[in-house]
Coordinates of C-alpha atoms and ligand atoms in Angstrom, one line a residue:
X20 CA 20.8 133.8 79.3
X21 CA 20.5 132.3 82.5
X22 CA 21.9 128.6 83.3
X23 CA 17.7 127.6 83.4
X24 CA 17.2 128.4 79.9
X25 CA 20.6 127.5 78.6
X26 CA 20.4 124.4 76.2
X27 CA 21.9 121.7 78.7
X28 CA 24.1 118.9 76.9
X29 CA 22.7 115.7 75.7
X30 CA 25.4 113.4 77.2
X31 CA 24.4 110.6 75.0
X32 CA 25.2 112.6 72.0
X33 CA 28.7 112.5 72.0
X34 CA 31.3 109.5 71.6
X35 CA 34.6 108.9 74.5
X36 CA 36.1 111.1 72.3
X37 CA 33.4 114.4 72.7
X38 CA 33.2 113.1 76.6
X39 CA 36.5 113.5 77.5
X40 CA 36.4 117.3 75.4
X41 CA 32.9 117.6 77.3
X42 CA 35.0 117.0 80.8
X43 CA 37.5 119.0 80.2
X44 CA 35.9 121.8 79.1
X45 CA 34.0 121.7 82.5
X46 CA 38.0 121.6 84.4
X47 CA 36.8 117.8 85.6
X48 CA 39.4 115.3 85.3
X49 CA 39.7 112.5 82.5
X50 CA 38.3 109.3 84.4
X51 CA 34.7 111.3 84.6
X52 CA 34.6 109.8 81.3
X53 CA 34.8 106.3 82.2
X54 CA 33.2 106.4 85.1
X55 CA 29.7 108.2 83.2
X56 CA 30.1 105.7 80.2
X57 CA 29.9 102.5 82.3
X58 CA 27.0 103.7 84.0
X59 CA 25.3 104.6 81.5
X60 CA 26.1 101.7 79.1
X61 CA 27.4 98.7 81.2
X62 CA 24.8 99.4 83.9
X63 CA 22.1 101.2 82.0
X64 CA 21.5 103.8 84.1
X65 CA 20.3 107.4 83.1
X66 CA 20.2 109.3 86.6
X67 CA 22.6 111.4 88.0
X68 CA 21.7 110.7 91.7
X69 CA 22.6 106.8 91.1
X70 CA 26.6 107.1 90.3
X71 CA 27.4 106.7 93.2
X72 CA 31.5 107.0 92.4
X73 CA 30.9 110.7 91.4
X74 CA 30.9 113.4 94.3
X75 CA 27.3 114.8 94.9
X76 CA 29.1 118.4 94.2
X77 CA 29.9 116.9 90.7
X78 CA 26.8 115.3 90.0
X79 CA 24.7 118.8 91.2
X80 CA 27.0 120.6 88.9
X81 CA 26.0 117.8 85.9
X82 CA 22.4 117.9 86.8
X83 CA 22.9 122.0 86.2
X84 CA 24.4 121.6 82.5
X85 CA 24.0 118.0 81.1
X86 CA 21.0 115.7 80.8
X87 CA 20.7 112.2 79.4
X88 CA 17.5 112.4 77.4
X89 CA 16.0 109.7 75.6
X90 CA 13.3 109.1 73.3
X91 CA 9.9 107.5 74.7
X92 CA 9.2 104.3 73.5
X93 CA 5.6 104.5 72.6
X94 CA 4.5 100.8 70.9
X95 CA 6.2 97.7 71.2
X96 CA 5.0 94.6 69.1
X97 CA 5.9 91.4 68.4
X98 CA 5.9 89.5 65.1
X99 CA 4.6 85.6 65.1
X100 CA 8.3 84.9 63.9
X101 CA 9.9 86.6 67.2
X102 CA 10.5 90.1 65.1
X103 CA 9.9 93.0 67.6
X104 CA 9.4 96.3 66.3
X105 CA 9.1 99.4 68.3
X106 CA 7.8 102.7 67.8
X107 CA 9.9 105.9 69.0
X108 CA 8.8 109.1 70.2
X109 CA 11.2 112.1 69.8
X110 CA 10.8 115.1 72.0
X111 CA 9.5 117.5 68.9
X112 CA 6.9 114.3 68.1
X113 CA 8.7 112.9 65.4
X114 CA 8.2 109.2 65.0
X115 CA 10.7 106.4 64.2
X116 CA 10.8 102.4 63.8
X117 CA 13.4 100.2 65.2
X118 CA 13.4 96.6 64.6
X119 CA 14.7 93.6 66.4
X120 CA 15.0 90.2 64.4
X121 CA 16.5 87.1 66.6
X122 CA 17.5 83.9 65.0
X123 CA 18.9 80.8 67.0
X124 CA 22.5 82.3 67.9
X125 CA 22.1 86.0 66.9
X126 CA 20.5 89.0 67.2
X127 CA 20.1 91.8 65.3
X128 CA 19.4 95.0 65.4
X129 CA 18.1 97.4 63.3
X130 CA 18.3 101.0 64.0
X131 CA 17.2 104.4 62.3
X132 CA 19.2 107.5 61.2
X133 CA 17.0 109.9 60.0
X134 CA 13.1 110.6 60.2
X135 CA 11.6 110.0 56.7
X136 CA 14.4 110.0 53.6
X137 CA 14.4 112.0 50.4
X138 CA 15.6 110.0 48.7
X139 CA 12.7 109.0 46.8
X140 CA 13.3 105.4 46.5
X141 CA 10.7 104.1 43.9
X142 CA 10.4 100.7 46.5
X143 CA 10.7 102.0 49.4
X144 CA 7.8 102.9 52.2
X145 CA 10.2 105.1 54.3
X146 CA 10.7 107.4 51.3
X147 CA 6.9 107.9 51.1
X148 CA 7.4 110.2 53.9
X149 CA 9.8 112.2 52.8
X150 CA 12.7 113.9 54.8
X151 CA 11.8 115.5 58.0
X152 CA 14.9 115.1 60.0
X153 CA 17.7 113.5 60.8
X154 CA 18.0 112.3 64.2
X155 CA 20.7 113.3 66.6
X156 CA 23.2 110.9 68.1
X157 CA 21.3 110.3 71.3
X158 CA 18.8 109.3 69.6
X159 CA 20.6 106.4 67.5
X160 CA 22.3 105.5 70.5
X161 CA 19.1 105.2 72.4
X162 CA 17.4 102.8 70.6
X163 CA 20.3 100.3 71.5
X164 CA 20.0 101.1 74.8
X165 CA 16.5 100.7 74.9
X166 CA 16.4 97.5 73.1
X167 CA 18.5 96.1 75.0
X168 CA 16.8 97.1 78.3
X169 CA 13.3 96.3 76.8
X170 CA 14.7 93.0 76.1
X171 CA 16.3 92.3 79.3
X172 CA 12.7 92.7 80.9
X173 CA 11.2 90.4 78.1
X174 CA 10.9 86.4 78.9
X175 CA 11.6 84.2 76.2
X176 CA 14.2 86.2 74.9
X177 CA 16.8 84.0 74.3
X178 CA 19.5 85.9 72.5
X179 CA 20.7 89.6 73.0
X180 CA 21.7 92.5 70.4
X181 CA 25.1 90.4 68.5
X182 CA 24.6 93.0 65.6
X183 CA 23.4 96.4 64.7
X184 CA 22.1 97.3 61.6
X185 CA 21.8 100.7 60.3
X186 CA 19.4 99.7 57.8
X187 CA 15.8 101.4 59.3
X188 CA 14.3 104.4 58.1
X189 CA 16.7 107.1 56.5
X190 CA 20.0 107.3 54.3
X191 CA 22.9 107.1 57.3
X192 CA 25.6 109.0 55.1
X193 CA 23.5 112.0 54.9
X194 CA 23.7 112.0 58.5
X195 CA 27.3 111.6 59.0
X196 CA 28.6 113.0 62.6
X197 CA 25.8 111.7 64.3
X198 CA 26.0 108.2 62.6
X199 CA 29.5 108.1 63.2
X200 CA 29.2 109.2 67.3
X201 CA 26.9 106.9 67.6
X202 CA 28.3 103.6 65.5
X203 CA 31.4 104.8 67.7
X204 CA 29.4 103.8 70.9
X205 CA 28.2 100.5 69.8
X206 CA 31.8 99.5 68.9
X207 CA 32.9 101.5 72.0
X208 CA 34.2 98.7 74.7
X209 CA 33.1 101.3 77.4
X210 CA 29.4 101.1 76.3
X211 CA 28.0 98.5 73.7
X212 CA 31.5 96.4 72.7
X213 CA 30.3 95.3 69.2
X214 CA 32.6 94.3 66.8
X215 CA 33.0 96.2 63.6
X216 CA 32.4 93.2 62.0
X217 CA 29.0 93.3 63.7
X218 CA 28.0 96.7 62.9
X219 CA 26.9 97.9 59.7
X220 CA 26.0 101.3 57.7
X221 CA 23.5 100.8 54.9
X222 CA 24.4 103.2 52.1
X223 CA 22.2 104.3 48.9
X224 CA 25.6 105.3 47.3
X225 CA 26.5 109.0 48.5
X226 CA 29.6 108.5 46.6
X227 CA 32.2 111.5 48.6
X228 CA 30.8 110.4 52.0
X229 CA 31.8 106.8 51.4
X230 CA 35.1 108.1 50.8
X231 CA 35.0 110.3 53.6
X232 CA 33.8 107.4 55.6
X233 CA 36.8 105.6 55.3
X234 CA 39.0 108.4 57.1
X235 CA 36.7 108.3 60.0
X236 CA 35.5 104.4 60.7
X237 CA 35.7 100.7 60.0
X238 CA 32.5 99.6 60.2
X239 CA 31.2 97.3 58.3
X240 CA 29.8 98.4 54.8
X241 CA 26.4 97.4 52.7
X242 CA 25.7 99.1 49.4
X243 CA 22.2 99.5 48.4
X244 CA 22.8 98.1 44.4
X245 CA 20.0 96.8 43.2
X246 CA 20.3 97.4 39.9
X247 CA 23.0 95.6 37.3
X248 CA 23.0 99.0 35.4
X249 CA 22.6 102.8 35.3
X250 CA 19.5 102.7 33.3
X251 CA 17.4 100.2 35.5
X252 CA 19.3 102.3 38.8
X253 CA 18.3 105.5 37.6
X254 CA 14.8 104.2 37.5
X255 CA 14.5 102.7 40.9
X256 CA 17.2 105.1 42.7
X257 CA 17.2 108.4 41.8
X258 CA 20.5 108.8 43.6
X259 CA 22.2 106.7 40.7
X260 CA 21.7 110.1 38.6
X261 CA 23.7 112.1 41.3
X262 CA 25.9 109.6 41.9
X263 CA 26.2 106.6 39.1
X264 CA 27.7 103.0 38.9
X265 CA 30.8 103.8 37.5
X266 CA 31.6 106.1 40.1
X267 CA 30.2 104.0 43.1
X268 CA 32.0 101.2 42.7
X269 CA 35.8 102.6 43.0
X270 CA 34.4 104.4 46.0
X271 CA 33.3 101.2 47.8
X272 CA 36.6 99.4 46.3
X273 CA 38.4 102.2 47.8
X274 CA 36.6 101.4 51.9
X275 CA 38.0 98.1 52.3
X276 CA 41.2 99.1 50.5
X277 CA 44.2 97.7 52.7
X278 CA 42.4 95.3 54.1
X279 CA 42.5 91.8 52.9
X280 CA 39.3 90.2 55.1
X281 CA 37.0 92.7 54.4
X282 CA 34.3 92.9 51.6
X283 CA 31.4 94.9 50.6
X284 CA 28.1 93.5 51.0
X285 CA 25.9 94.5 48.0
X286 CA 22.3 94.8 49.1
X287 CA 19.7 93.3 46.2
X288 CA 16.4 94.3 46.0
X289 CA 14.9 92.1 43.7
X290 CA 11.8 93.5 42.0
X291 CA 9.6 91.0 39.8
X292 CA 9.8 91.7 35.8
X293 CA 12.5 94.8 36.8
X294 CA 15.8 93.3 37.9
X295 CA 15.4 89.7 38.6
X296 CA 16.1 87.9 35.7
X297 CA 19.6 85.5 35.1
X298 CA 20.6 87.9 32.5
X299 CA 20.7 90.6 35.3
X300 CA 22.3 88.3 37.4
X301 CA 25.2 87.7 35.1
X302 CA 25.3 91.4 34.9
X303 CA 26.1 92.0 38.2
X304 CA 28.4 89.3 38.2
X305 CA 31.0 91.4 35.7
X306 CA 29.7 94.8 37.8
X307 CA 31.5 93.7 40.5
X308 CA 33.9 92.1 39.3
X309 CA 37.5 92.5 42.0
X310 CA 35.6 93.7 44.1
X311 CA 35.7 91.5 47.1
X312 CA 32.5 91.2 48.1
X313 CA 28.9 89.6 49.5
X314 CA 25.8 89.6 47.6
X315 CA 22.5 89.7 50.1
X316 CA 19.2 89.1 47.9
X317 CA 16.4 90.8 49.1
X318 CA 13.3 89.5 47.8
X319 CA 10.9 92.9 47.4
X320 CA 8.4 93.7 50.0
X321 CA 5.8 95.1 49.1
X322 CA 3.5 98.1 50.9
X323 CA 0.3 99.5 50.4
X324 CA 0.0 101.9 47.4
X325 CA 3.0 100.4 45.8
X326 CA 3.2 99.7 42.0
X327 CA 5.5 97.0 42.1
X328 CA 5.2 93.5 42.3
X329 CA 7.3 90.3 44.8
X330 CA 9.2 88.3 42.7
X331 CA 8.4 84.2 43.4
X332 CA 10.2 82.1 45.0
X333 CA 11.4 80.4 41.7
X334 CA 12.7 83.3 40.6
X335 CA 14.7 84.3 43.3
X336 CA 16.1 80.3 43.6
X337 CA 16.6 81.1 40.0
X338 CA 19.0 84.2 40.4
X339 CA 20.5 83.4 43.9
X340 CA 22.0 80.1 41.9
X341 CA 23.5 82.3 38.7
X342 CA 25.8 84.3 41.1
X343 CA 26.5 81.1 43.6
X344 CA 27.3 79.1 40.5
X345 CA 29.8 82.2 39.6
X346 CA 31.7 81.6 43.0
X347 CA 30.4 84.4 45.0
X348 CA 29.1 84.6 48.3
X349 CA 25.3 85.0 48.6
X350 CA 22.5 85.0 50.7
X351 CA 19.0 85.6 50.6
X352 CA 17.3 87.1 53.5
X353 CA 14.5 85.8 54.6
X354 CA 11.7 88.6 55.3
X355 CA 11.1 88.6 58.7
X356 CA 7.7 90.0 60.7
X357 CA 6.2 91.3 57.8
X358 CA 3.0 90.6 59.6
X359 CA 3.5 93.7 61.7
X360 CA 5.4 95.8 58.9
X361 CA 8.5 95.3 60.3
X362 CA 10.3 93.8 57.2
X363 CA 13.0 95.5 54.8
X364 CA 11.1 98.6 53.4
X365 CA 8.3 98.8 55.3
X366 CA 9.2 101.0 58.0
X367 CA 6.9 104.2 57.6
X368 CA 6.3 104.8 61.2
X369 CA 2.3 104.4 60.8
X370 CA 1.3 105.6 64.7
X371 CA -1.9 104.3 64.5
Ligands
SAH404 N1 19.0 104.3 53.2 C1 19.9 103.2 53.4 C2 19.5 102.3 54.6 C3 18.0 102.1 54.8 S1 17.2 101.1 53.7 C4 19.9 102.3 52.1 O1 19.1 102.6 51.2 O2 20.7 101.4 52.0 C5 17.7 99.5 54.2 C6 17.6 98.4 53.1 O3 16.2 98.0 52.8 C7 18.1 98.9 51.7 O4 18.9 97.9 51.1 C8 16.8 99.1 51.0 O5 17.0 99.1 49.7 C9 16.0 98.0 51.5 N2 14.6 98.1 51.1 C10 13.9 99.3 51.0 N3 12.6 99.1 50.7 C11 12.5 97.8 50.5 C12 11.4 96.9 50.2 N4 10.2 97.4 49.9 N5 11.6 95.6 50.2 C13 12.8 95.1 50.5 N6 13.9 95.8 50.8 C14 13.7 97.1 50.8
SF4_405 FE1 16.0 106.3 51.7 FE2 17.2 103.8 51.8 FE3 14.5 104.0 51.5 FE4 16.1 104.7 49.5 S1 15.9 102.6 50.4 S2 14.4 105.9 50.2 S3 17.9 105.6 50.6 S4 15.7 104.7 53.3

């Protein structure tokens, strides 16, 4: 094969740690690796010709075997309550969603893993499409970078990124090494420098990854629940059948083992006349019992063609104040720019 039609390395797929393996493979020396990481993260720039601290013999040779391709970002619109969603375009043509939802003193944002899902959540819009791919590194770690830049051009914008969210379209644990090069980046202080405390993977439950998680990363953890008990899970999630309750929970107690600040946070879908009662409050309650933990409510969105049904207000108020009563933490999350399906759930990348 000639060097022409060689595949030429996606620099933005790998983490310091596949950099520095990258450089020495190539007999350059170990600073290369801070030098191309602060230009392409601190100082957002994605040409060769521009780092100017790299010799112009180095740089031709990287232009030869490396690139630092990104997806295009093809729709940008904004919510009435400041929610920005964007739409991605991947080199093959696949389509993803990433969503940015500001508040007064934070900023969050919320990435995609993986075009489509399959795993069939009854509530969900992304699993509508089922799996077509997962995405690769670069492009997880691109959609920080080009939030942030489509920001920075934006007026009015009155906070930046504080948090990333991997909670847009596709099941992140089923996309391991590329979730965990990329969440490596954001935490990176040589590119995006967020806390681990301000980065979180959204998991359905893929029990032996979250215990394989654990040897690899401390990010912050949420666990898709939803669901007090196997029988109402196995209805809404048909993960739970792969990978139940009873063997979910010691996997998640088993992440923040050794740790005493951190805690799950147990995601909530609540789904009028299907989990939402007090009864399934209390329920939960004694589920996750010892576990230290955080219980975010998510009131149901719902989608076109979608069976089920929002719960009310009163009915959320109504639950939210069983498990506050019972001396956990809990919050309700507000839905935010459903008015350009941006909210929890609706992501279905619609390029229309
Ligand atoms: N696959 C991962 C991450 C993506 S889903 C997971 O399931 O955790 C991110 C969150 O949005 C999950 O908690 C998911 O259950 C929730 N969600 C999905 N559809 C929703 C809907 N229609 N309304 C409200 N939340 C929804
Ligand atoms: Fe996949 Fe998460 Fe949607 Fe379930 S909720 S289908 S796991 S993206």
């Amino acid at each position: 094969m000639s060097s022409e039609t060689e595949k030429k390395i996606n620099l933005l797929d790998l983490d310091r740690e596949g950099l520095a393996s990258f450089f020495k493979k190539i007999g350059e020396k170990p600073y290369r690796v801070t030098q191309i990481m602060k230009w392409i993260y601190h100082r957002s720039i994605v040409d060769f010709d521009q780092m100017t601290d790299i010799s112009k013999k180095t740089r031709d040779h990287l232009k030869t075997i490396a690139t630092m391709d990104m997806p295009q970002v093809e729709k940008e619109q904004l919510s009435r309550d400041g929610t920005r969603k964007w739409l991605l375009r991947m080199d093959d043509n696949a389509v993803v969603e990433m969503v940015f939802i500001p508040t007064d003193d934070r900023g969050t944002l919320c990435v995609s893993t993986q075009v489509g899902c399959k795993l069939g959540c009854a509530f969900c819009a992304t699993a509508r499409l089922g799996f077509q791919r997962n995405l690769s590194a670069a492009e997880i770690i691109s959609q920080v970078w080009l939030a942030r830049a489509c920001l920075e051009k934006t007026d009015n914008v009155n906070v930046g990124i504080t948090n990333v969210v991997l909670m847009g379209m596709g099941e992140p644990l089923l996309n391991f090494q590329n979730t965990i090069a990329a969440t490596n980046l954001m935490m990176d202080d040589l590119a995006f420098k967020l806390s681990k405390r301000r980065v979180t993977i959204s998991t359905s439950g893929i029990v032996p990854e979250i215990y394989r998680l654990k040897e690899h990363t401390d990010v912050s953890l949420a666990v898709s629940l939803h669901a007090p008990d196997n029988q109402i899970r196995n209805k809404i999630m048909p993960v739970n059948k792969q990978y139940p309750i009873e063997e979910l929970i010691p996997a998640c107690k088993n992440y923040i083992a050794g740790s005493t600040h951190r805690t799950i946070t147990w995601e909530y879908v609540l789904i009028a006349g299907i989990n939402d009662s007090p009864e399934h409050a209390k329920k939960l309650i004694k589920l996750i019992k010892g576990v230290p933990s955080k219980i975010n409510l998510i009131p149901f969105n719902s989608f076109h063609g979608c069976g089920m049904k929002e719960p009310t207000a009163k009915t959320v108020d109504r639950f939210a104040e069983v498990i506050y009563k019972s001396g956990l933490t809990v919050t309700v999350r507000k839905s935010r720019g459903d008015d350009i399906d941006a909210a929890c759930g609706q992501l279905a990348a619609k390029n229309d």
